[in-house]
Amino acid sequence: MSRNSKEKGKISWQSPSNIALIKYWGKHGNQLPCNPSLSMSLNSSVTTTTLSYNYKAKDKNVDLEFLFDGERTPLFEKRVDNYLNNLLKEYPFLSDYHLIIESSNTFPHSSGIASSASAYSALALCIMSLKKICLRDMDRKDFFQGASDLARLGSGSASRSVYGGYTIWGEVEGFTNYSDEYASPLKSTIHPVFHTFYDAILIVSGENKKVGSSAGHSLMEKHPYAKSRYQQAMNHTIEMIYVLETGNLDRFIEIVENEALTLHGLMMSSDPGYILIKRETIEIIERIRKFRQTNKIPVTFTLDAGSNVHLLYPESYRKEVIKFIEDELVALCDAAQWIDDSIGRGPKLLNIQ
Ligand code: PMV
């Protein structure tokens, strides 16, 4: 750390959660994906993180205080401490400061929504901003690639949250511009129907998951269907790029639902197998399919590694879909909770001083 760099300051980023349309499930090496994934960044489900730094004599380890919702949380602090200490080789300036990291989410803690994507992307963006201050400048593209790479080391899906809109993480056959190390915005022209997509997150259960995603990824290592799954995800990614360009909603629905059910099929067929969906998850899925058939309205669903259902639909059907949620789905949600979210524009730098 050069003494010319700033001695003291504060950086705040707000970064979104994202929902994968093509799922990342299975990793190798240092958080590298076994297949490409493609996601939509959200608008309202976000984490805000503030990094305060104060220069001190260089230490061997990171000197950190971590606060979640204004309170010191030893479990998260330990996790973030490990994460930052593992970065020291590449980011040695991190041990030049006393660091205070304060983080909060817009979505309720008990909603079962995975916060790792928004949390690690917000933190990674703060670290990149500090790096930029230390280096005195950095190209915009390098900044976001670096942030995505850093976020990936915290949680794979977080790599995709440093951009808005549709994002790809992982090499894609036939494309030279996607990488396993960092995510990139989808580099094709998106059809207008996909510009204003909504995601109603139906909270089925706020309980902690019985099997977390790290354990789930590990079970893919010996999964009998792993090889064909990785090929399927590759094919789906390539096709989805085309579907998003052409606006083919029918095919969009088929691929998105197949990906969601495949993810949970892989969990059930792991050894040991496990089930994260609940009775209400299945009931909601069936109602969504029936509503689509009866009303000829292109609604679809996806699932993340839990029991909540993400109901995806184009803006033009907003009125009908909200009525459908209120009439039929809210009663199946835990404490009638659902989050009215939509495609978002990506992270925001809130403050740098
Ligand atoms: O980022 P992780 O390690 O929590 O894995 C997330 C995996 C899924 O959410 C199930 C799929 C995805 O691509 O986001």
mmCIF file of C-alpha atoms and ligand atoms in Angstrom:
data_model
loop_
_atom_site.group_PDB
_atom_site.id
_atom_site.type_symbol
_atom_site.label_atom_id
_atom_site.label_comp_id
_atom_site.label_asym_id
_atom_site.label_seq_id
_atom_site.Cartn_x
_atom_site.Cartn_y
_atom_site.Cartn_z
ATOM 1 C CA MET A 1 0.000 0.000 0.000
ATOM 2 C CA SER A 2 1.556 3.316 -0.989
ATOM 3 C CA ARG A 3 1.310 6.132 1.504
ATOM 4 C CA ASN A 4 0.027 8.290 -1.376
ATOM 5 C CA SER A 5 -3.212 6.350 -1.424
ATOM 6 C CA LYS A 6 -6.172 7.505 0.573
ATOM 7 C CA GLU A 7 -5.814 6.833 4.294
ATOM 8 C CA LYS A 8 -9.413 6.785 5.287
ATOM 9 C CA GLY A 9 -12.788 6.655 3.585
ATOM 10 C CA LYS A 10 -16.117 4.997 2.999
ATOM 11 C CA ILE A 11 -17.553 3.216 -0.042
ATOM 12 C CA SER A 12 -21.185 2.058 -0.441
ATOM 13 C CA TRP A 13 -22.618 -0.141 -3.159
ATOM 14 C CA GLN A 14 -26.094 -1.514 -3.657
ATOM 15 C CA SER A 15 -26.159 -4.776 -5.591
ATOM 16 C CA PRO A 16 -29.035 -7.015 -6.684
ATOM 17 C CA SER A 17 -29.912 -10.636 -6.339
ATOM 18 C CA ASN A 18 -30.384 -12.520 -9.613
ATOM 19 C CA ILE A 19 -32.490 -15.429 -10.747
ATOM 20 C CA ALA A 20 -30.867 -18.052 -12.952
ATOM 21 C CA LEU A 21 -32.827 -19.130 -16.022
ATOM 22 C CA ILE A 22 -30.076 -21.634 -16.864
ATOM 23 C CA LYS A 23 -28.760 -23.052 -13.614
ATOM 24 C CA TYR A 24 -25.225 -23.341 -12.316
ATOM 25 C CA TRP A 25 -25.098 -26.614 -10.423
ATOM 26 C CA GLY A 26 -21.706 -28.291 -10.070
ATOM 27 C CA LYS A 27 -18.297 -26.682 -9.688
ATOM 28 C CA HIS A 28 -14.611 -27.585 -9.816
ATOM 29 C CA GLY A 29 -11.244 -26.061 -8.905
ATOM 30 C CA ASN A 30 -11.455 -22.670 -7.256
ATOM 31 C CA GLN A 31 -15.169 -21.938 -7.711
ATOM 32 C CA LEU A 32 -15.230 -22.612 -11.453
ATOM 33 C CA PRO A 33 -18.535 -23.731 -12.972
ATOM 34 C CA CYS A 34 -19.051 -27.086 -14.694
ATOM 35 C CA ASN A 35 -21.485 -25.448 -17.121
ATOM 36 C CA PRO A 36 -22.479 -21.966 -18.237
ATOM 37 C CA SER A 37 -25.410 -20.254 -16.530
ATOM 38 C CA LEU A 38 -27.623 -17.365 -17.601
ATOM 39 C CA SER A 39 -29.551 -15.108 -15.247
ATOM 40 C CA MET A 40 -31.757 -12.062 -14.962
ATOM 41 C CA SER A 41 -30.718 -9.429 -12.416
ATOM 42 C CA LEU A 42 -33.465 -8.268 -10.091
ATOM 43 C CA ASN A 43 -34.539 -4.773 -9.201
ATOM 44 C CA SER A 44 -35.863 -4.691 -5.627
ATOM 45 C CA SER A 45 -34.116 -7.626 -3.932
ATOM 46 C CA VAL A 46 -30.822 -5.946 -3.139
ATOM 47 C CA THR A 47 -28.027 -5.792 -0.566
ATOM 48 C CA THR A 48 -26.463 -2.502 0.475
ATOM 49 C CA THR A 49 -22.915 -2.718 1.756
ATOM 50 C CA THR A 50 -20.690 -0.003 3.155
ATOM 51 C CA LEU A 51 -16.973 -0.529 3.514
ATOM 52 C CA SER A 52 -15.198 1.915 5.853
ATOM 53 C CA TYR A 53 -11.409 1.775 5.765
ATOM 54 C CA ASN A 54 -8.842 3.381 8.005
ATOM 55 C CA TYR A 55 -5.094 3.080 7.356
ATOM 56 C CA LYS A 56 -2.998 1.298 9.984
ATOM 57 C CA ALA A 57 0.346 -0.450 10.090
ATOM 58 C CA LYS A 58 0.392 -3.482 7.803
ATOM 59 C CA ASP A 59 -0.685 -6.684 9.448
ATOM 60 C CA LYS A 60 -0.448 -10.335 8.496
ATOM 61 C CA ASN A 61 -4.223 -10.754 8.519
ATOM 62 C CA VAL A 62 -7.279 -8.738 7.690
ATOM 63 C CA ASP A 63 -8.576 -6.604 10.572
ATOM 64 C CA LEU A 64 -12.353 -6.645 10.256
ATOM 65 C CA GLU A 65 -15.600 -5.774 11.968
ATOM 66 C CA PHE A 66 -18.742 -6.981 10.211
ATOM 67 C CA LEU A 67 -22.234 -5.744 10.968
ATOM 68 C CA PHE A 68 -25.470 -7.067 9.515
ATOM 69 C CA ASP A 69 -28.505 -4.819 9.989
ATOM 70 C CA GLY A 70 -26.407 -2.721 12.371
ATOM 71 C CA GLU A 71 -25.423 -5.639 14.625
ATOM 72 C CA ARG A 72 -22.179 -7.534 14.960
ATOM 73 C CA THR A 73 -22.867 -11.043 13.639
ATOM 74 C CA PRO A 74 -20.050 -13.493 14.509
ATOM 75 C CA LEU A 75 -21.150 -16.138 11.974
ATOM 76 C CA PHE A 76 -21.149 -13.746 9.000
ATOM 77 C CA GLU A 77 -18.049 -11.984 10.311
ATOM 78 C CA LYS A 78 -16.108 -15.246 10.336
ATOM 79 C CA ARG A 79 -17.241 -16.065 6.804
ATOM 80 C CA VAL A 80 -16.292 -12.636 5.451
ATOM 81 C CA ASP A 81 -13.016 -12.716 7.392
ATOM 82 C CA ASN A 82 -12.079 -16.050 5.737
ATOM 83 C CA TYR A 83 -13.109 -14.730 2.355
ATOM 84 C CA LEU A 84 -10.967 -11.576 2.694
ATOM 85 C CA ASN A 85 -7.961 -13.416 4.123
ATOM 86 C CA ASN A 86 -8.062 -15.783 1.151
ATOM 87 C CA LEU A 87 -7.864 -12.753 -1.146
ATOM 88 C CA LEU A 88 -4.734 -11.283 0.465
ATOM 89 C CA LYS A 89 -2.294 -12.703 -2.085
ATOM 90 C CA GLU A 90 -3.976 -10.813 -4.903
ATOM 91 C CA TYR A 91 -5.339 -7.917 -2.824
ATOM 92 C CA PRO A 92 -2.552 -7.246 -0.285
ATOM 93 C CA PHE A 93 -3.877 -3.739 0.464
ATOM 94 C CA LEU A 94 -6.754 -5.346 2.416
ATOM 95 C CA SER A 95 -4.486 -5.854 5.428
ATOM 96 C CA ASP A 96 -3.311 -2.211 5.383
ATOM 97 C CA TYR A 97 -6.580 -1.018 6.862
ATOM 98 C CA HIS A 98 -8.940 -1.485 9.721
ATOM 99 C CA LEU A 99 -12.108 -2.466 7.837
ATOM 100 C CA ILE A 100 -15.698 -2.062 8.957
ATOM 101 C CA ILE A 101 -18.269 -3.687 6.690
ATOM 102 C CA GLU A 102 -21.950 -2.926 7.225
ATOM 103 C CA SER A 103 -24.532 -4.810 5.222
ATOM 104 C CA SER A 104 -28.314 -5.019 4.963
ATOM 105 C CA ASN A 105 -30.863 -6.576 2.602
ATOM 106 C CA THR A 106 -34.189 -5.233 1.335
ATOM 107 C CA PHE A 107 -35.766 -8.658 1.511
ATOM 108 C CA PRO A 108 -36.706 -10.199 4.848
ATOM 109 C CA HIS A 109 -34.081 -12.397 6.463
ATOM 110 C CA SER A 110 -36.641 -15.153 6.940
ATOM 111 C CA SER A 111 -37.815 -15.200 3.328
ATOM 112 C CA GLY A 112 -35.607 -18.100 2.272
ATOM 113 C CA ILE A 113 -34.181 -15.916 -0.502
ATOM 114 C CA ALA A 114 -30.516 -16.678 -1.037
ATOM 115 C CA SER A 115 -28.709 -13.485 -0.201
ATOM 116 C CA SER A 116 -25.247 -14.697 -1.175
ATOM 117 C CA ALA A 117 -25.460 -13.320 -4.745
ATOM 118 C CA SER A 118 -26.362 -9.778 -3.717
ATOM 119 C CA ALA A 119 -24.164 -9.866 -0.599
ATOM 120 C CA TYR A 120 -20.953 -11.042 -2.248
ATOM 121 C CA SER A 121 -21.418 -8.863 -5.319
ATOM 122 C CA ALA A 122 -21.952 -5.751 -3.150
ATOM 123 C CA LEU A 123 -18.876 -6.619 -1.088
ATOM 124 C CA ALA A 124 -16.779 -7.368 -4.191
ATOM 125 C CA LEU A 125 -17.760 -4.007 -5.713
ATOM 126 C CA CYS A 126 -16.656 -2.225 -2.508
ATOM 127 C CA ILE A 127 -13.300 -4.041 -2.604
ATOM 128 C CA MET A 128 -12.806 -3.144 -6.279
ATOM 129 C CA SER A 129 -13.574 0.493 -5.497
ATOM 130 C CA LEU A 130 -10.900 0.412 -2.784
ATOM 131 C CA LYS A 131 -8.488 -1.181 -5.251
ATOM 132 C CA LYS A 132 -9.303 1.537 -7.751
ATOM 133 C CA ILE A 133 -8.532 4.178 -5.101
ATOM 134 C CA CYS A 134 -5.223 2.449 -4.315
ATOM 135 C CA LEU A 135 -4.277 2.263 -8.012
ATOM 136 C CA ARG A 136 -5.733 5.752 -8.579
ATOM 137 C CA ASP A 137 -7.565 4.573 -11.704
ATOM 138 C CA MET A 138 -9.057 1.584 -13.451
ATOM 139 C CA ASP A 139 -10.800 0.979 -16.749
ATOM 140 C CA ARG A 140 -14.584 0.414 -16.408
ATOM 141 C CA LYS A 141 -14.480 -2.998 -18.072
ATOM 142 C CA ASP A 142 -11.609 -4.195 -15.857
ATOM 143 C CA PHE A 143 -13.458 -2.864 -12.832
ATOM 144 C CA PHE A 144 -16.602 -4.932 -13.411
ATOM 145 C CA GLN A 145 -14.734 -8.019 -14.616
ATOM 146 C CA GLY A 146 -12.576 -7.827 -11.507
ATOM 147 C CA ALA A 147 -15.632 -7.383 -9.290
ATOM 148 C CA SER A 148 -17.366 -10.347 -10.917
ATOM 149 C CA ASP A 149 -14.278 -12.522 -10.486
ATOM 150 C CA LEU A 150 -14.057 -11.504 -6.822
ATOM 151 C CA ALA A 151 -17.776 -12.057 -6.237
ATOM 152 C CA ARG A 152 -17.478 -15.542 -7.798
ATOM 153 C CA LEU A 153 -14.945 -16.524 -5.148
ATOM 154 C CA GLY A 154 -17.575 -15.770 -2.478
ATOM 155 C CA SER A 155 -20.515 -17.417 -4.227
ATOM 156 C CA GLY A 156 -20.662 -18.541 -7.856
ATOM 157 C CA SER A 157 -24.026 -16.977 -8.606
ATOM 158 C CA ALA A 158 -22.776 -13.631 -7.192
ATOM 159 C CA SER A 159 -20.494 -13.285 -10.228
ATOM 160 C CA ARG A 160 -23.628 -12.579 -12.318
ATOM 161 C CA SER A 161 -24.977 -9.844 -9.996
ATOM 162 C CA VAL A 162 -22.439 -7.156 -10.918
ATOM 163 C CA TYR A 163 -24.425 -6.387 -14.083
ATOM 164 C CA GLY A 164 -28.032 -5.545 -14.835
ATOM 165 C CA GLY A 165 -30.281 -7.254 -17.371
ATOM 166 C CA TYR A 166 -29.286 -10.712 -18.619
ATOM 167 C CA THR A 167 -25.888 -12.086 -17.687
ATOM 168 C CA ILE A 168 -23.842 -15.153 -18.604
ATOM 169 C CA TRP A 169 -21.200 -16.826 -16.480
ATOM 170 C CA GLY A 170 -19.144 -19.658 -17.951
ATOM 171 C CA GLU A 171 -17.652 -20.485 -21.311
ATOM 172 C CA VAL A 172 -20.190 -21.091 -24.071
ATOM 173 C CA GLU A 173 -19.401 -23.246 -27.108
ATOM 174 C CA GLY A 174 -19.195 -21.144 -30.247
ATOM 175 C CA PHE A 175 -18.793 -17.837 -28.348
ATOM 176 C CA THR A 176 -15.422 -16.320 -27.555
ATOM 177 C CA ASN A 177 -16.601 -13.667 -25.136
ATOM 178 C CA TYR A 178 -17.804 -15.638 -22.105
ATOM 179 C CA SER A 179 -15.541 -16.851 -19.323
ATOM 180 C CA ASP A 180 -15.536 -19.302 -16.412
ATOM 181 C CA GLU A 181 -13.732 -16.726 -14.275
ATOM 182 C CA TYR A 182 -16.177 -13.864 -14.453
ATOM 183 C CA ALA A 183 -19.646 -13.162 -15.765
ATOM 184 C CA SER A 184 -20.444 -10.803 -18.645
ATOM 185 C CA PRO A 185 -23.599 -9.051 -19.773
ATOM 186 C CA LEU A 186 -25.361 -10.925 -22.559
ATOM 187 C CA LYS A 187 -23.790 -9.559 -25.695
ATOM 188 C CA SER A 188 -26.731 -9.807 -28.060
ATOM 189 C CA THR A 189 -29.726 -7.618 -28.767
ATOM 190 C CA ILE A 190 -32.569 -8.610 -26.479
ATOM 191 C CA HIS A 191 -36.111 -8.762 -27.887
ATOM 192 C CA PRO A 192 -38.375 -6.015 -26.394
ATOM 193 C CA VAL A 193 -40.654 -8.580 -24.674
ATOM 194 C CA PHE A 194 -37.749 -9.495 -22.405
ATOM 195 C CA HIS A 195 -36.834 -5.886 -21.554
ATOM 196 C CA THR A 196 -39.559 -5.515 -18.973
ATOM 197 C CA PHE A 197 -39.913 -8.941 -17.403
ATOM 198 C CA TYR A 198 -41.342 -9.336 -13.904
ATOM 199 C CA ASP A 199 -40.465 -11.871 -11.206
ATOM 200 C CA ALA A 200 -43.026 -12.432 -8.445
ATOM 201 C CA ILE A 201 -41.127 -14.301 -5.737
ATOM 202 C CA LEU A 202 -43.635 -16.476 -3.900
ATOM 203 C CA ILE A 203 -42.284 -17.244 -0.441
ATOM 204 C CA VAL A 204 -43.208 -20.826 0.359
ATOM 205 C CA SER A 205 -40.913 -21.182 3.325
ATOM 206 C CA GLY A 206 -38.488 -19.001 5.220
ATOM 207 C CA GLU A 207 -36.867 -21.981 6.896
ATOM 208 C CA ASN A 208 -33.140 -22.600 6.574
ATOM 209 C CA LYS A 209 -32.393 -25.143 3.866
ATOM 210 C CA LYS A 210 -31.602 -28.667 5.013
ATOM 211 C CA VAL A 211 -28.822 -28.941 2.421
ATOM 212 C CA GLY A 212 -26.986 -25.773 1.441
ATOM 213 C CA SER A 213 -25.754 -25.054 -2.065
ATOM 214 C CA SER A 214 -22.080 -25.867 -1.300
ATOM 215 C CA ALA A 215 -23.072 -29.389 -0.264
ATOM 216 C CA GLY A 216 -25.367 -29.599 -3.309
ATOM 217 C CA HIS A 217 -22.551 -28.621 -5.700
ATOM 218 C CA SER A 218 -20.285 -31.255 -4.097
ATOM 219 C CA LEU A 219 -22.871 -33.980 -4.640
ATOM 220 C CA MET A 220 -22.611 -33.281 -8.394
ATOM 221 C CA GLU A 221 -19.013 -34.568 -8.361
ATOM 222 C CA LYS A 222 -20.181 -38.186 -8.214
ATOM 223 C CA HIS A 223 -23.617 -37.665 -9.704
ATOM 224 C CA PRO A 224 -24.430 -40.344 -12.300
ATOM 225 C CA TYR A 225 -26.132 -37.778 -14.561
ATOM 226 C CA ALA A 226 -23.481 -35.046 -14.249
ATOM 227 C CA LYS A 227 -21.992 -35.367 -17.723
ATOM 228 C CA SER A 228 -25.288 -35.225 -19.560
ATOM 229 C CA ARG A 229 -26.532 -32.436 -17.286
ATOM 230 C CA TYR A 230 -23.511 -30.241 -18.138
ATOM 231 C CA GLN A 231 -24.094 -30.845 -21.848
ATOM 232 C CA GLN A 232 -27.801 -30.071 -21.475
ATOM 233 C CA ALA A 233 -27.012 -26.775 -19.697
ATOM 234 C CA MET A 234 -24.590 -25.879 -22.493
ATOM 235 C CA ASN A 235 -27.259 -26.591 -25.134
ATOM 236 C CA HIS A 236 -29.880 -24.663 -23.166
ATOM 237 C CA THR A 237 -27.572 -21.655 -22.796
ATOM 238 C CA ILE A 238 -26.870 -21.532 -26.523
ATOM 239 C CA GLU A 239 -30.565 -21.858 -27.325
ATOM 240 C CA MET A 240 -31.593 -19.328 -24.657
ATOM 241 C CA ILE A 241 -29.270 -16.692 -26.170
ATOM 242 C CA TYR A 242 -31.215 -17.139 -29.421
ATOM 243 C CA VAL A 243 -34.614 -17.196 -27.647
ATOM 244 C CA LEU A 244 -33.857 -13.903 -25.870
ATOM 245 C CA GLU A 245 -32.949 -12.352 -29.223
ATOM 246 C CA THR A 246 -35.969 -13.598 -31.110
ATOM 247 C CA GLY A 247 -38.602 -13.233 -28.366
ATOM 248 C CA ASN A 248 -39.786 -16.840 -28.627
ATOM 249 C CA LEU A 249 -41.869 -16.991 -25.416
ATOM 250 C CA ASP A 250 -43.049 -20.576 -25.930
ATOM 251 C CA ARG A 251 -39.546 -21.914 -26.077
ATOM 252 C CA PHE A 252 -38.481 -19.589 -23.240
ATOM 253 C CA ILE A 253 -41.118 -21.195 -21.017
ATOM 254 C CA GLU A 254 -40.107 -24.741 -21.986
ATOM 255 C CA ILE A 255 -36.424 -24.175 -21.270
ATOM 256 C CA VAL A 256 -36.924 -22.203 -18.034
ATOM 257 C CA GLU A 257 -39.258 -24.812 -16.528
ATOM 258 C CA ASN A 258 -37.064 -27.670 -17.644
ATOM 259 C CA GLU A 259 -34.058 -26.034 -15.970
ATOM 260 C CA ALA A 260 -35.947 -25.519 -12.701
ATOM 261 C CA LEU A 261 -37.247 -29.087 -12.566
ATOM 262 C CA THR A 262 -33.880 -30.503 -13.645
ATOM 263 C CA LEU A 263 -32.144 -28.653 -10.775
ATOM 264 C CA HIS A 264 -34.452 -30.244 -8.235
ATOM 265 C CA GLY A 265 -34.340 -33.584 -10.087
ATOM 266 C CA LEU A 266 -30.555 -33.517 -9.668
ATOM 267 C CA MET A 267 -30.932 -32.905 -5.940
ATOM 268 C CA MET A 268 -33.401 -35.780 -5.602
ATOM 269 C CA SER A 269 -31.176 -38.139 -7.610
ATOM 270 C CA SER A 270 -27.950 -37.227 -5.734
ATOM 271 C CA ASP A 271 -26.492 -39.755 -3.334
ATOM 272 C CA PRO A 272 -27.856 -39.109 -0.743
ATOM 273 C CA GLY A 273 -30.875 -37.602 -2.396
ATOM 274 C CA TYR A 274 -32.759 -34.725 -0.813
ATOM 275 C CA ILE A 275 -35.895 -32.699 -1.401
ATOM 276 C CA LEU A 276 -36.107 -28.932 -0.968
ATOM 277 C CA ILE A 277 -39.473 -28.286 -2.581
ATOM 278 C CA LYS A 278 -42.623 -28.465 -0.485
ATOM 279 C CA ARG A 279 -46.244 -29.384 -1.077
ATOM 280 C CA GLU A 280 -47.065 -25.712 -1.734
ATOM 281 C CA THR A 281 -44.239 -25.456 -4.290
ATOM 282 C CA ILE A 282 -45.874 -28.182 -6.381
ATOM 283 C CA GLU A 283 -49.356 -26.741 -5.921
ATOM 284 C CA ILE A 284 -48.144 -23.305 -7.097
ATOM 285 C CA ILE A 285 -46.382 -24.821 -10.125
ATOM 286 C CA GLU A 286 -49.543 -26.685 -11.113
ATOM 287 C CA ARG A 287 -51.653 -23.563 -10.760
ATOM 288 C CA ILE A 288 -49.222 -21.538 -12.866
ATOM 289 C CA ARG A 289 -49.369 -24.127 -15.637
ATOM 290 C CA LYS A 290 -53.160 -24.262 -15.493
ATOM 291 C CA PHE A 291 -53.450 -20.457 -15.527
ATOM 292 C CA ARG A 292 -51.205 -20.352 -18.590
ATOM 293 C CA GLN A 293 -53.233 -22.978 -20.421
ATOM 294 C CA THR A 294 -56.646 -21.575 -19.560
ATOM 295 C CA ASN A 295 -55.901 -17.910 -20.146
ATOM 296 C CA LYS A 296 -53.250 -18.206 -22.874
ATOM 297 C CA ILE A 297 -51.030 -15.901 -20.817
ATOM 298 C CA PRO A 298 -47.260 -16.630 -21.043
ATOM 299 C CA VAL A 299 -46.416 -17.019 -17.352
ATOM 300 C CA THR A 300 -43.712 -19.412 -16.283
ATOM 301 C CA PHE A 301 -41.860 -20.444 -13.148
ATOM 302 C CA THR A 302 -38.395 -21.140 -11.957
ATOM 303 C CA LEU A 303 -36.919 -22.315 -8.657
ATOM 304 C CA ASP A 304 -33.646 -21.644 -6.926
ATOM 305 C CA ALA A 305 -32.092 -23.998 -4.399
ATOM 306 C CA GLY A 306 -35.096 -23.846 -2.078
ATOM 307 C CA SER A 307 -38.857 -24.108 -1.975
ATOM 308 C CA ASN A 308 -39.819 -20.601 -3.179
ATOM 309 C CA VAL A 309 -41.292 -20.170 -6.639
ATOM 310 C CA HIS A 310 -40.296 -17.365 -9.009
ATOM 311 C CA LEU A 311 -43.223 -16.540 -11.261
ATOM 312 C CA LEU A 312 -41.890 -14.857 -14.416
ATOM 313 C CA TYR A 313 -44.072 -12.887 -16.828
ATOM 314 C CA PRO A 314 -43.951 -10.030 -19.352
ATOM 315 C CA GLU A 315 -45.127 -6.575 -18.267
ATOM 316 C CA SER A 316 -48.081 -6.533 -20.661
ATOM 317 C CA TYR A 317 -49.899 -9.133 -18.513
ATOM 318 C CA ARG A 318 -49.168 -7.463 -15.183
ATOM 319 C CA LYS A 319 -52.778 -6.734 -14.251
ATOM 320 C CA GLU A 320 -54.003 -10.277 -14.905
ATOM 321 C CA VAL A 321 -51.020 -11.870 -13.164
ATOM 322 C CA ILE A 322 -51.308 -9.729 -10.015
ATOM 323 C CA LYS A 323 -54.976 -10.731 -9.793
ATOM 324 C CA PHE A 324 -54.021 -14.388 -10.235
ATOM 325 C CA ILE A 325 -51.406 -14.119 -7.454
ATOM 326 C CA GLU A 326 -53.864 -12.452 -5.103
ATOM 327 C CA ASP A 327 -56.753 -14.800 -5.895
ATOM 328 C CA GLU A 328 -54.909 -18.123 -5.953
ATOM 329 C CA LEU A 329 -51.275 -18.034 -4.900
ATOM 330 C CA VAL A 330 -50.979 -15.785 -1.860
ATOM 331 C CA ALA A 331 -52.888 -18.343 0.223
ATOM 332 C CA LEU A 332 -50.153 -20.895 -0.552
ATOM 333 C CA CYS A 333 -47.341 -18.571 0.558
ATOM 334 C CA ASP A 334 -45.798 -18.537 4.035
ATOM 335 C CA ALA A 335 -47.550 -15.735 5.950
ATOM 336 C CA ALA A 336 -48.949 -14.569 2.571
ATOM 337 C CA GLN A 337 -45.493 -13.211 1.675
ATOM 338 C CA TRP A 338 -44.449 -12.513 -1.886
ATOM 339 C CA ILE A 339 -42.036 -10.038 -3.425
ATOM 340 C CA ASP A 340 -43.028 -8.001 -6.455
ATOM 341 C CA ASP A 341 -39.720 -7.869 -8.320
ATOM 342 C CA SER A 342 -38.635 -7.306 -11.906
ATOM 343 C CA ILE A 343 -35.607 -7.132 -14.156
ATOM 344 C CA GLY A 344 -33.107 -4.619 -12.813
ATOM 345 C CA ARG A 345 -30.366 -2.398 -14.150
ATOM 346 C CA GLY A 346 -27.597 -3.713 -11.931
ATOM 347 C CA PRO A 347 -25.585 -2.371 -9.013
ATOM 348 C CA LYS A 348 -25.401 1.268 -7.966
ATOM 349 C CA LEU A 349 -22.512 3.107 -6.388
ATOM 350 C CA LEU A 350 -24.299 4.946 -3.582
ATOM 351 C CA ASN A 351 -21.438 6.795 -1.983
ATOM 352 C CA ILE A 352 -17.686 7.168 -2.124
ATOM 353 C CA GLN A 353 -15.882 9.543 0.173
HETATM 354 O O1 PMV B 1 -23.912 -19.402 -5.896
HETATM 355 P P1 PMV B 1 -24.222 -20.670 -5.174
HETATM 356 O O2 PMV B 1 -22.997 -21.461 -4.898
HETATM 357 O O3 PMV B 1 -25.061 -20.432 -3.960
HETATM 358 O O4 PMV B 1 -25.079 -21.597 -6.147
HETATM 359 C C1 PMV B 1 -26.319 -21.175 -6.626
HETATM 360 C C2 PMV B 1 -26.961 -22.205 -7.423
HETATM 361 C C3 PMV B 1 -28.373 -21.913 -7.917
HETATM 362 O O5 PMV B 1 -28.920 -20.776 -7.291
HETATM 363 C C4 PMV B 1 -29.258 -23.099 -7.582
HETATM 364 C C5 PMV B 1 -28.397 -21.739 -9.418
HETATM 365 C C6 PMV B 1 -27.811 -20.468 -9.962
HETATM 366 O O6 PMV B 1 -27.233 -20.544 -11.043
HETATM 367 O O7 PMV B 1 -27.989 -19.406 -9.339
#
